[in-house]
Tab-separated table of C-alpha atoms and ligand atoms in Angstrom:
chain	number	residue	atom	x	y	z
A	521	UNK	CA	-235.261	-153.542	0.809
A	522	UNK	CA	-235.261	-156.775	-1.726
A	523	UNK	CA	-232.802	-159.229	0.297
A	524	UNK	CA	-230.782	-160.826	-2.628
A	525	UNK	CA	-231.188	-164.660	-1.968
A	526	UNK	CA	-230.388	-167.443	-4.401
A	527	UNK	CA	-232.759	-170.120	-3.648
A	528	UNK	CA	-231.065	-172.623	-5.855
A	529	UNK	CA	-234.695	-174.425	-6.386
A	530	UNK	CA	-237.841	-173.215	-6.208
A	531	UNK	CA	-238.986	-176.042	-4.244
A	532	UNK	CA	-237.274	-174.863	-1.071
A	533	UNK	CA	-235.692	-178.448	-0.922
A	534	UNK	CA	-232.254	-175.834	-0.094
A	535	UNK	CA	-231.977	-173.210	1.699
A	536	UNK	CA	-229.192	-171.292	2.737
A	537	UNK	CA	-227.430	-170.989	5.731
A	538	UNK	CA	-226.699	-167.633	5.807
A	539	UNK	CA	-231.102	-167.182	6.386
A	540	UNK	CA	-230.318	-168.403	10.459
A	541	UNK	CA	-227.655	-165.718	11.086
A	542	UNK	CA	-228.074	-162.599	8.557
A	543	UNK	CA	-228.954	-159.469	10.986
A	544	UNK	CA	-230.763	-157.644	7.999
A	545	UNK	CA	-232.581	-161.329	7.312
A	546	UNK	CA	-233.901	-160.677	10.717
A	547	UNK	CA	-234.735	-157.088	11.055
A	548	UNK	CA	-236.447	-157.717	8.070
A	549	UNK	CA	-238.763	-160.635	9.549
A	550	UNK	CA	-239.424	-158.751	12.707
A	551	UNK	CA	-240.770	-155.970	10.257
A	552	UNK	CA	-242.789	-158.221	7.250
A	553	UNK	CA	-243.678	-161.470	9.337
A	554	UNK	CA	-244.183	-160.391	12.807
A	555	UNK	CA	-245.229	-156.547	12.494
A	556	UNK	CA	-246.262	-157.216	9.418
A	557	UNK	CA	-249.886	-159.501	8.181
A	558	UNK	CA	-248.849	-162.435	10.195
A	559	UNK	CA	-251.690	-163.785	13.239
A	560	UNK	CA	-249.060	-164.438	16.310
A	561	UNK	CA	-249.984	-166.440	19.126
A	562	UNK	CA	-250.283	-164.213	22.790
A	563	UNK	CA	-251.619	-166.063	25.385
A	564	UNK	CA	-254.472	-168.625	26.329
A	565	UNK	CA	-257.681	-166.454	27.896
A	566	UNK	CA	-257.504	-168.727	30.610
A	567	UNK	CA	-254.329	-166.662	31.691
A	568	UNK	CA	-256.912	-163.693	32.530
A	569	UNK	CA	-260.298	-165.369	33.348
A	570	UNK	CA	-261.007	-161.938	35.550
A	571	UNK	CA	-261.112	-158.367	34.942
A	572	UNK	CA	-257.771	-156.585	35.344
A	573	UNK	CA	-256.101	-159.649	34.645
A	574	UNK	CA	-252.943	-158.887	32.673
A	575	UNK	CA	-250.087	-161.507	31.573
A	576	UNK	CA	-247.322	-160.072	29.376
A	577	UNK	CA	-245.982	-161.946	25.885
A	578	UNK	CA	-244.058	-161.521	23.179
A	579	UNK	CA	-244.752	-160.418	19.083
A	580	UNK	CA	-241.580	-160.883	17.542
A	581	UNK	CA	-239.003	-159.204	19.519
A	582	UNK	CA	-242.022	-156.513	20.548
A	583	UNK	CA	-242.880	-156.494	24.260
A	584	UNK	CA	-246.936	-156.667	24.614
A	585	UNK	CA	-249.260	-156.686	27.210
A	586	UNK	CA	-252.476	-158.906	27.317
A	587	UNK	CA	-254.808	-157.530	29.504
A	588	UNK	CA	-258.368	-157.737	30.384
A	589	UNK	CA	-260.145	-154.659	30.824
A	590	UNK	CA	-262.765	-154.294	33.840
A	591	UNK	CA	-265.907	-154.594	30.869
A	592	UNK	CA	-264.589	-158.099	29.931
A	593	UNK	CA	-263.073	-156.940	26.645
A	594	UNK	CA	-259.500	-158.159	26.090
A	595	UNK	CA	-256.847	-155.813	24.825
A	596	UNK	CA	-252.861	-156.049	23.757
A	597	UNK	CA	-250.759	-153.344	23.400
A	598	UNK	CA	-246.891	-152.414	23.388
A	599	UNK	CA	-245.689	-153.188	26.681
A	600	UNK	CA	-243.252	-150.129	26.046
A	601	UNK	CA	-243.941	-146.633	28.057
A	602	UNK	CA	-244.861	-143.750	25.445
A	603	UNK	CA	-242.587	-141.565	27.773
A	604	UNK	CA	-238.711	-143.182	27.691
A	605	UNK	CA	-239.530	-146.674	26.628
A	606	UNK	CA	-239.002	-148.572	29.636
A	607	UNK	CA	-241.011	-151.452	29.692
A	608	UNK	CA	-244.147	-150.878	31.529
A	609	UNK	CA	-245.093	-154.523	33.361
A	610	UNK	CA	-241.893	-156.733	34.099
A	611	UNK	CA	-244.220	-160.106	35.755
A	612	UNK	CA	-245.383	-162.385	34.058
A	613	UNK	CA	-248.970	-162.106	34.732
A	614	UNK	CA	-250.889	-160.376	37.836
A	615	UNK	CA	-254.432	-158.222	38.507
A	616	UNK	CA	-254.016	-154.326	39.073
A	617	UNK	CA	-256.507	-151.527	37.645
A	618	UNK	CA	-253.496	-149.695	36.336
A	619	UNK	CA	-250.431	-150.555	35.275
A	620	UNK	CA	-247.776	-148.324	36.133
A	621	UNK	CA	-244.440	-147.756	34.560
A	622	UNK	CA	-241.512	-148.019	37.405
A	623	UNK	CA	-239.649	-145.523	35.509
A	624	UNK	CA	-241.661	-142.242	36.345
A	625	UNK	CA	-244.628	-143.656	37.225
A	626	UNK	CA	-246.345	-142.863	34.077
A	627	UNK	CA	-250.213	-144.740	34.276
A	628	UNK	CA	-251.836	-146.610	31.995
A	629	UNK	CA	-255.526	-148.198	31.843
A	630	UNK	CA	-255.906	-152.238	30.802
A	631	UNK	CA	-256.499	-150.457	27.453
A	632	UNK	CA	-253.252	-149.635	27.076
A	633	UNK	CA	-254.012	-146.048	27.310
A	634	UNK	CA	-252.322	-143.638	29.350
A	635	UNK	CA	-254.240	-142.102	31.452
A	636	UNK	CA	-251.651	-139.790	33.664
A	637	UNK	CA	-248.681	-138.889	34.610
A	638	UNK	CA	-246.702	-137.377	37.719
A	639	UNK	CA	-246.432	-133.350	37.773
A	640	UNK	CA	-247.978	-133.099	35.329
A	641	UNK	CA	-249.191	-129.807	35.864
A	642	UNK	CA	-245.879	-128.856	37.611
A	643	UNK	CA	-245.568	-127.785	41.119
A	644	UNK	CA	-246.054	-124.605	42.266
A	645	UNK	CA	-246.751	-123.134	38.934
A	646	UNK	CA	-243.406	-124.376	37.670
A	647	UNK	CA	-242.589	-127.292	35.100
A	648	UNK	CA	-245.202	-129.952	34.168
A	649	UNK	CA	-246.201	-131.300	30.749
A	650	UNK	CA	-246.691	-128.486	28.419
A	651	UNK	CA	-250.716	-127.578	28.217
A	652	UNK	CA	-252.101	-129.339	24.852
A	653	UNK	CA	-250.090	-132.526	25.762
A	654	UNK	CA	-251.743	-135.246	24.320
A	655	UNK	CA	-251.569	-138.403	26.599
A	656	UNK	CA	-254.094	-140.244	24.195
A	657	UNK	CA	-251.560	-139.307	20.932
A	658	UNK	CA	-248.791	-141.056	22.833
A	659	UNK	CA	-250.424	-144.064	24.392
A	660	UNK	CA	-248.618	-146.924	23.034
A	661	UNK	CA	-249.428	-149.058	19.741
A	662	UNK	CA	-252.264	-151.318	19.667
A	663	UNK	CA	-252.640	-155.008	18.171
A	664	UNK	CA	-255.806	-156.004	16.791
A	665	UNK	CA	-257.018	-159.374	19.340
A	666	UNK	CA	-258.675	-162.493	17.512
A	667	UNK	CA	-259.930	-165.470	20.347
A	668	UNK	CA	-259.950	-168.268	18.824
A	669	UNK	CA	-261.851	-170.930	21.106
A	670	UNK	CA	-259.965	-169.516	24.014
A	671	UNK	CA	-256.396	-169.077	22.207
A	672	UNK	CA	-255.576	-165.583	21.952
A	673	UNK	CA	-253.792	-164.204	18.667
A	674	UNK	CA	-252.308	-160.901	17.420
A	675	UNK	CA	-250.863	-158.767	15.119
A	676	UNK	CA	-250.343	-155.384	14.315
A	677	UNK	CA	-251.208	-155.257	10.854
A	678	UNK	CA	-254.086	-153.579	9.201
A	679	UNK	CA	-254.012	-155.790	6.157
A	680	UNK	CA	-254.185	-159.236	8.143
A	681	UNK	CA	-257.097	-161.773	6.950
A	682	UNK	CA	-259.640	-162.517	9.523
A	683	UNK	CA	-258.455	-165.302	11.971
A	684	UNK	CA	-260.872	-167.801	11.059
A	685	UNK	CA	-258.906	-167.271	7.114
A	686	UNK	CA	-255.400	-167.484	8.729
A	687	UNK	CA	-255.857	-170.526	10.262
A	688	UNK	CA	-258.153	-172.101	8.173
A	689	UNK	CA	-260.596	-174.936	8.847
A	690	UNK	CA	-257.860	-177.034	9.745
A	691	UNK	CA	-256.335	-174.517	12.166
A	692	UNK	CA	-259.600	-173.969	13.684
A	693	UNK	CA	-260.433	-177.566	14.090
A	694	UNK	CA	-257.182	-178.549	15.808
A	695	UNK	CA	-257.660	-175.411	18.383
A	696	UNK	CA	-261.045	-176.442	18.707
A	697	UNK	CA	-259.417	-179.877	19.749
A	698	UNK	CA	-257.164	-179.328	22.250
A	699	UNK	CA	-259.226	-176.021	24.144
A	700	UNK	CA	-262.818	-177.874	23.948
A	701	UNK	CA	-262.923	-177.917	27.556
A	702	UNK	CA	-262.163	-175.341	29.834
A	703	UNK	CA	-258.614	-174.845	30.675
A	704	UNK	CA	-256.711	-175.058	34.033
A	705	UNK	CA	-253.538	-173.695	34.073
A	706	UNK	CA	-250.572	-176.238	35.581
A	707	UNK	CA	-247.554	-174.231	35.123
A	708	UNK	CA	-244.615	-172.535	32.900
A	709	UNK	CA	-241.499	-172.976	31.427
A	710	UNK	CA	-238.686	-171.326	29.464
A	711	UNK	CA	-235.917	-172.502	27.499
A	712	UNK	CA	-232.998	-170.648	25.949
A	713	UNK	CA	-231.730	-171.516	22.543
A	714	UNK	CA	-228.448	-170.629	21.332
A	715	UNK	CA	-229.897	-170.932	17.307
A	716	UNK	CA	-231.784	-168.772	15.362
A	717	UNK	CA	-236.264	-168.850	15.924
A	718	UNK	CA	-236.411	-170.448	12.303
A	719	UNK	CA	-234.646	-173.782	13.151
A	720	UNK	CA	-237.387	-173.987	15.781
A	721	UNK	CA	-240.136	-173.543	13.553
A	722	UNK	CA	-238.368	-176.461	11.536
A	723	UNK	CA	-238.434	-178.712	14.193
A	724	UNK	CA	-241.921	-178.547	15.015
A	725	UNK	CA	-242.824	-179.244	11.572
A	726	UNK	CA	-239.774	-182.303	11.397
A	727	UNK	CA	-241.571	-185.482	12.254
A	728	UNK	CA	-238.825	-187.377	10.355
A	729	UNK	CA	-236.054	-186.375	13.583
A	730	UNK	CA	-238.491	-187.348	16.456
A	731	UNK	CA	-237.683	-190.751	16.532
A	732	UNK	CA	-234.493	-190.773	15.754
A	733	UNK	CA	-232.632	-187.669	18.174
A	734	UNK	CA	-234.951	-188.708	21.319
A	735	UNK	CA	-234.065	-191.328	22.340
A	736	UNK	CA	-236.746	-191.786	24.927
A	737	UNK	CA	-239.694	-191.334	22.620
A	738	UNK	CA	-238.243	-194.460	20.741
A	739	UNK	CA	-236.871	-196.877	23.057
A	740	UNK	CA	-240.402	-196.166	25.185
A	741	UNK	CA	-242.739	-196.091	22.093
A	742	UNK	CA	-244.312	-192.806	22.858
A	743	UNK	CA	-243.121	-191.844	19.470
A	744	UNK	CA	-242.171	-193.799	16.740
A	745	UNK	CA	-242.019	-193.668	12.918
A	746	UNK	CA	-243.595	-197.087	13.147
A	747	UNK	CA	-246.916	-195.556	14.512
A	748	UNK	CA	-249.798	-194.574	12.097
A	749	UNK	CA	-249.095	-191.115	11.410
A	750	UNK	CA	-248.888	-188.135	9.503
A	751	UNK	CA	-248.261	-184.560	8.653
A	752	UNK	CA	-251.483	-182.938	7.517
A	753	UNK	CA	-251.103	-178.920	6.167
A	754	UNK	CA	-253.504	-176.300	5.946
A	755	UNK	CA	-254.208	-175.055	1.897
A	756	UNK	CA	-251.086	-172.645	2.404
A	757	UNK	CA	-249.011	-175.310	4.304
A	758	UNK	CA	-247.991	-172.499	6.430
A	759	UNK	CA	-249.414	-174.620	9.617
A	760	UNK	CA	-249.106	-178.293	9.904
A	761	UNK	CA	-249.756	-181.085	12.334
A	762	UNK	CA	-247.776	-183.885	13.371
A	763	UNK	CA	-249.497	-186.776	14.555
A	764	UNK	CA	-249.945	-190.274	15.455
A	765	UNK	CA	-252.318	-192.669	17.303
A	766	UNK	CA	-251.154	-194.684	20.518
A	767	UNK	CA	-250.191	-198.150	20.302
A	768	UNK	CA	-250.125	-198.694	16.867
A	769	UNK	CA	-247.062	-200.460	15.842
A	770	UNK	CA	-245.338	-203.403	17.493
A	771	UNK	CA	-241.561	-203.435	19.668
A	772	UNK	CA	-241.130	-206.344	17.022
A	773	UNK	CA	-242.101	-203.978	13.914
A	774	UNK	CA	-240.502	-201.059	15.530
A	775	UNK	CA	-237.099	-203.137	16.682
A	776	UNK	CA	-236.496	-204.091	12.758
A	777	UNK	CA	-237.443	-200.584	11.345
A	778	UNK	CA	-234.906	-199.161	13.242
A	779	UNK	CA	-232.439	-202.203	13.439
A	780	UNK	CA	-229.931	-199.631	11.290
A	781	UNK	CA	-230.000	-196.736	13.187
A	782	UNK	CA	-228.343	-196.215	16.762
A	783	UNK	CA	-231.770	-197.060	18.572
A	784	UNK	CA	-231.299	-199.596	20.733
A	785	UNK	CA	-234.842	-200.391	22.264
A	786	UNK	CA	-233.898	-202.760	24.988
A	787	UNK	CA	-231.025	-200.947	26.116
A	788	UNK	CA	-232.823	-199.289	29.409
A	789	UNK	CA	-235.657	-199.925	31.395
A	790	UNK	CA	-237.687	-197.494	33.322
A	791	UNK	CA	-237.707	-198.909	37.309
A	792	UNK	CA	-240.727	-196.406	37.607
A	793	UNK	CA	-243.173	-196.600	34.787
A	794	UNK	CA	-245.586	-193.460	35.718
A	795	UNK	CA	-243.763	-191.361	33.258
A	796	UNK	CA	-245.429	-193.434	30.429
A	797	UNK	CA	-248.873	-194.113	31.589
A	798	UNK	CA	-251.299	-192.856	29.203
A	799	UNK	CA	-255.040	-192.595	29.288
A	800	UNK	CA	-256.416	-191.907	25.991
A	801	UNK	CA	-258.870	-188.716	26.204
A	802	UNK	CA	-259.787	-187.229	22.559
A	803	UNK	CA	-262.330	-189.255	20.720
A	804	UNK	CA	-259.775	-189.521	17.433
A	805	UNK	CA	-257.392	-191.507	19.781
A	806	UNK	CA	-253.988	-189.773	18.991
A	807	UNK	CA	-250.929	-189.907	21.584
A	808	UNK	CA	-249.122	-187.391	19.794
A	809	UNK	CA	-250.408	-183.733	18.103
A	810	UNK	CA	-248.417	-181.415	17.502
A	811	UNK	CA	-250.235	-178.671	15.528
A	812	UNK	CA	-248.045	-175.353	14.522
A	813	UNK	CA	-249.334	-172.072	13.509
A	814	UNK	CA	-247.104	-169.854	11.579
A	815	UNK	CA	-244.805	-167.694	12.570
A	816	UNK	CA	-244.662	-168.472	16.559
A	817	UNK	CA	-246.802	-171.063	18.073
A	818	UNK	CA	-247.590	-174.923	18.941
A	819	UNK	CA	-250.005	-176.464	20.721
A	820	UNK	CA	-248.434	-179.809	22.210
A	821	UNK	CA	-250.286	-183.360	23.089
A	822	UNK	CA	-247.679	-186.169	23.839
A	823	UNK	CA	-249.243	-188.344	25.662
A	824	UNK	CA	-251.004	-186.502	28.537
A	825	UNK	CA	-248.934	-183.732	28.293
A	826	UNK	CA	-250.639	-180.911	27.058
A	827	UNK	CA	-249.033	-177.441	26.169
A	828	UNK	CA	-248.968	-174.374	23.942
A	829	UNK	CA	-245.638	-173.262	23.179
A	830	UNK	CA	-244.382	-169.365	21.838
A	831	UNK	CA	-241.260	-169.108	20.282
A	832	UNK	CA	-239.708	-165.677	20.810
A	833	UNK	CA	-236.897	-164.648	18.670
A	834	UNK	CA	-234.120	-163.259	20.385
A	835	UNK	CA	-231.847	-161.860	17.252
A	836	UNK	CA	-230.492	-163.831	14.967
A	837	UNK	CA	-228.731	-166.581	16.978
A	838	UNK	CA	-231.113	-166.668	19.717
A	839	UNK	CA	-234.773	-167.601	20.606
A	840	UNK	CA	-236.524	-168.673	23.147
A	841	UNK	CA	-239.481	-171.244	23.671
A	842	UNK	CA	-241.906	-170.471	26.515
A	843	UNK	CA	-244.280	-172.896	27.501
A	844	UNK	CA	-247.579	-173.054	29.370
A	845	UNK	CA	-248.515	-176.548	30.636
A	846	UNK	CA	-252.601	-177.080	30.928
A	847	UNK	CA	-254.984	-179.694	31.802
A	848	UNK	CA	-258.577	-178.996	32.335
A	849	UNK	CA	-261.137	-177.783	34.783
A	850	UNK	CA	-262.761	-181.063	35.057
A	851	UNK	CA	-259.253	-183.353	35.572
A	852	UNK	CA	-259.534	-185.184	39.010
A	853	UNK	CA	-256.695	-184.660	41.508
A	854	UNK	CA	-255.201	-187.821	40.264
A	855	UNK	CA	-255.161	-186.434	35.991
A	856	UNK	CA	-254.050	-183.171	37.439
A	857	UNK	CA	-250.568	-185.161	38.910
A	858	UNK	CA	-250.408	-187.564	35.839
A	859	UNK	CA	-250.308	-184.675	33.778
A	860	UNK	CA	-247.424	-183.154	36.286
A	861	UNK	CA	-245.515	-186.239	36.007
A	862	UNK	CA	-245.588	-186.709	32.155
A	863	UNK	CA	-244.670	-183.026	32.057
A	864	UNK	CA	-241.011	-184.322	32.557
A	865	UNK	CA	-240.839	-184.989	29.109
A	866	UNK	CA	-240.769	-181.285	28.022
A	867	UNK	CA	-239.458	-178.096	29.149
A	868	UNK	CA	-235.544	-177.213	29.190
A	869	UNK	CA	-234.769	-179.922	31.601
A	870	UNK	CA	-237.163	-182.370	29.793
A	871	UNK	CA	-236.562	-186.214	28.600
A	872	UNK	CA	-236.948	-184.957	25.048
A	873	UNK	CA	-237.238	-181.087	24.778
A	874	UNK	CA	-233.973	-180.431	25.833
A	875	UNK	CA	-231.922	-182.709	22.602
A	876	UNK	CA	-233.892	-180.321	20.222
A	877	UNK	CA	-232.311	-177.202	22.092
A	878	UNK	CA	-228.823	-178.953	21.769
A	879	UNK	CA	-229.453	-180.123	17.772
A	880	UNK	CA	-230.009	-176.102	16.980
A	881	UNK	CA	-228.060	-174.968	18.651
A	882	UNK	CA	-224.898	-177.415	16.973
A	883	UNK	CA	-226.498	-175.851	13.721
A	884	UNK	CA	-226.374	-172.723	14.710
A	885	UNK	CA	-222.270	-173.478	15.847
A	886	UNK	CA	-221.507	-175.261	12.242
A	887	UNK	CA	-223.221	-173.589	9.553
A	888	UNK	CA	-221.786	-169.575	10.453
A	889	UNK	CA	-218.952	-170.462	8.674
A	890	UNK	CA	-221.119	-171.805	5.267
A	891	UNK	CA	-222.614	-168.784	3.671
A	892	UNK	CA	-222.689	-170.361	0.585
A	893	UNK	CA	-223.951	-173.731	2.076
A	894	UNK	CA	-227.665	-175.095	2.063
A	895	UNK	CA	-230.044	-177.239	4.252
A	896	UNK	CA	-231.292	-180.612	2.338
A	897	UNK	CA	-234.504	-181.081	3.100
A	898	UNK	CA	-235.864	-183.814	0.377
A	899	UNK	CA	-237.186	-186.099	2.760
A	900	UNK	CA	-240.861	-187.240	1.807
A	901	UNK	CA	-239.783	-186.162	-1.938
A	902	UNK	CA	-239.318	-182.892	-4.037
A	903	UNK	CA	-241.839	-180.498	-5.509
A	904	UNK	CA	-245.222	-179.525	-4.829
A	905	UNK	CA	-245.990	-179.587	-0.352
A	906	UNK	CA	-248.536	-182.218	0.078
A	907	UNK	CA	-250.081	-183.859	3.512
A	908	UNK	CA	-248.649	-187.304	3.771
A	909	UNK	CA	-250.311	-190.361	5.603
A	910	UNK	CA	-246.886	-191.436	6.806
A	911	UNK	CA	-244.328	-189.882	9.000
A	912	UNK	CA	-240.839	-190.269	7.301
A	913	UNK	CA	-241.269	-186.776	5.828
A	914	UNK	CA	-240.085	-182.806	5.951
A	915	UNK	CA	-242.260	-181.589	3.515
A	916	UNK	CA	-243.706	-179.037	6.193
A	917	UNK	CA	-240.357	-177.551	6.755
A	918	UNK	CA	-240.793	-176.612	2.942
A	919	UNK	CA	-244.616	-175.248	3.264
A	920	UNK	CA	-242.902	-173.258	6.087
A	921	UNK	CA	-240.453	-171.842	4.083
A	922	UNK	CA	-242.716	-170.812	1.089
A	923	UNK	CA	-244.982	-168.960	3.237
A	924	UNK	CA	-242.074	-167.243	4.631
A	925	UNK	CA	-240.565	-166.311	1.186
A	926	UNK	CA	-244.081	-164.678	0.658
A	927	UNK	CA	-244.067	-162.771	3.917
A	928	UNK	CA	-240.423	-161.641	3.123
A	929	UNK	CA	-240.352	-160.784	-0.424
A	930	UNK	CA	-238.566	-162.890	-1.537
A	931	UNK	CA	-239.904	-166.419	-3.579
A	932	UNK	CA	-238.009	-167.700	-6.327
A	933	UNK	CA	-239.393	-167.013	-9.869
A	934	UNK	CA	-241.954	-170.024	-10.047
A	935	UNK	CA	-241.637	-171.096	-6.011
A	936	UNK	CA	-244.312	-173.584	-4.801
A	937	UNK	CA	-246.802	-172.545	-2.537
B	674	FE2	FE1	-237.811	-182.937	18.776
């Protein structure tokens, strides 16, 4: 199937509405992008440090299981029993040597293979599986696993480049960044969107809205146009990061840039100031990274705040974002709390994460009824998707929709890459 979209310029500076609530537009993603060549982020290994470890995730819409297997090796596989399709594991994470489906207690290994079932060979000489039934020809679908530096990727595709070609140098380098140390797990956190996964994926890749929706990040400075920034791209600009270094504009500079817009940056004061402590710990002395790997993932620095985030679609007008908050082995008692308290800042209850839930979802309520409307997204200019030193920009929005078109099928004749 050839969707039949108009992209009125090949530059993706518009794109339709109709892309965030078409239920073919989605069947066909969950098919090309995330069962199809596409790397999606799992889990961090740090999830299952021991053997028999499992923690469950999400490919798409697919249910999978990450588990470790008792000779180290890590596996993921359909978290869907070969027998009636119940899901097999419902926590979130745990340790058993088999993992049994609650259904009829059909067993698998932390291979994902089944490995037996109940009466199987009847009872009493009656019933039971018929003789050449093949538990290994029904054991559930396999990804392939890449570990990158600790942050675990899949897909089910046979024709997927290696991981170290799908995220690139600059892909590698930023996971390399944030998982250099190892990892202690603080804590999760879901939140449910009422808009369609893509917006998501826009937002992480809009540095232009950060300052301007939260209102904390710019009446508090943790995040301001004003700061030395950028968007930097890998060669596809299907990934990007957002970024900026800590305390490098002025109130003064940063109260006249933003003089016309509703900011008003001595409105409040904080009584308790703990929330915006900072202690600068990577040697390139950013407060903010936010690099995003195509189709589903983020890893998250603002401030001390660290996270990876998954977003899992949930049809077309639905998605959710699950995070896992992380510091690191070494942090003292004291980091380990900092980190705690800056954590407020994020999640579905957060300071800031919780206005980018209500701006798609207010997207996702105005533009049903505009199939024939179109996002503008010209900010940062037109034309070829370049990295830009500056952060008044959504030219990653239109890398992420160009790699997308490819995935799908569907590019414009002559669409930038
Ligand atoms: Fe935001």
């Amino acid at each position: 199937m050839k969707p039949d979209i108009a992209w009125p310029r090949n530059d993706y500076s518009r794109v339709p509405f109709w892309l965030h609530h078409d239920e073919d537009i989605y069947a066909l993603e969950m098919e090309r992008i995330f069962r199809g060549p596409a790397w999606s982020y799992l889990c961090l290994e740090a999830e299952i440090p021991n053997p028999c470890d499992f923690r469950t995730t999400w490919v798409g819409d697919t249910p999978v299981i990450v588990s470790r297997a008792k000779d180290g090796v890590i596996h993921a596989f359909v978290n869907r029993c070969s027998h009636r399709g119940a899901m097999i594991v419902r926590e979130l994470r745990g340790n058993a040597e088999r993992l049994v489906c609650l259904y009829h207690r059909w067993c698998y290994s932390n291979a994902g293979e089944l490995t037996g079932l109940p009466f199987r060979k009847g009872l009493k000489g009656e019933g039971g599986m018929p003789e050449d039934f093949d538990m290994k020809a029904v054991s559930p679908q396999r990804l392939k696993v890449a570990n990158c530096h600790g942050m675990l990727f899949g897909t089910f595709s046979d024709r997927a480049e290696t991981i170290e070609a799908y995220l690139g140098e600059f892909g590698i380098g930023m996971v390399r960044r944030f998982l250099s140390r190892p990892v202690r797990i603080l804590g999760y956190s879901r939140q449910r969107i009422a808009g369609n996964w893509k917006l998501y994926a826009e937002n992480l890749r809009d540095t232009y809205h950060a300052s301007l929706l939260h209102e904390f990040f710019v009446t508090y400075g943790v995040d301001r146009a004003t700061q030395k920034g950028g968007v930097k791209m890998d060669a596809r600009h299907r990934h990007n990061m957002n970024h900026a270094y800590a305390g490098s504009d002025s109130q003064e500079e940063a109260k006249a840039a933003y003089a016309d817009t509703a900011a008003r940056l001595d409105r409040m004061q904080l009584r308790d100031k703990k929330l915006l402590n900072y202690k600068n710990e990577f040697p390139d002395g950013m407060n903010l990274a936010a690099p995003t790997f195509f189709p589903n993932a983020l890893l998250i620095q603002i401030n001390n705040t660290l996270g990876t985030r998954q977003i899992r679609p949930k049809g077309p007008g639905a998605h959710e974002v699950f995070q896992t908050l992380f510091g690191y082995v070494d942090d003292d008692e004291a980091m380990t709390r900092h980190r705690l308290i800056s954590a407020n800042l994020v999640g579905p209850a957060g300071f800031v994460s919780m206005e980018d839930g209500e701006a798609i979802e207010v997207i996702q309520k105005a533009t049903r009824s505009s199939p024939e409307g179109c996002e503008v997204i010209e900010m940062g200019g037109r034309g070829p998707v370049a990295d830009q030193a500056h952060r008044v920009t959504e030219a990653p929005i239109r890398g992420f929709w160009s790699y997308w078109a490819e995935l799908m099928g569907v590019e414009p004749a002559g669409g930038i890459r």
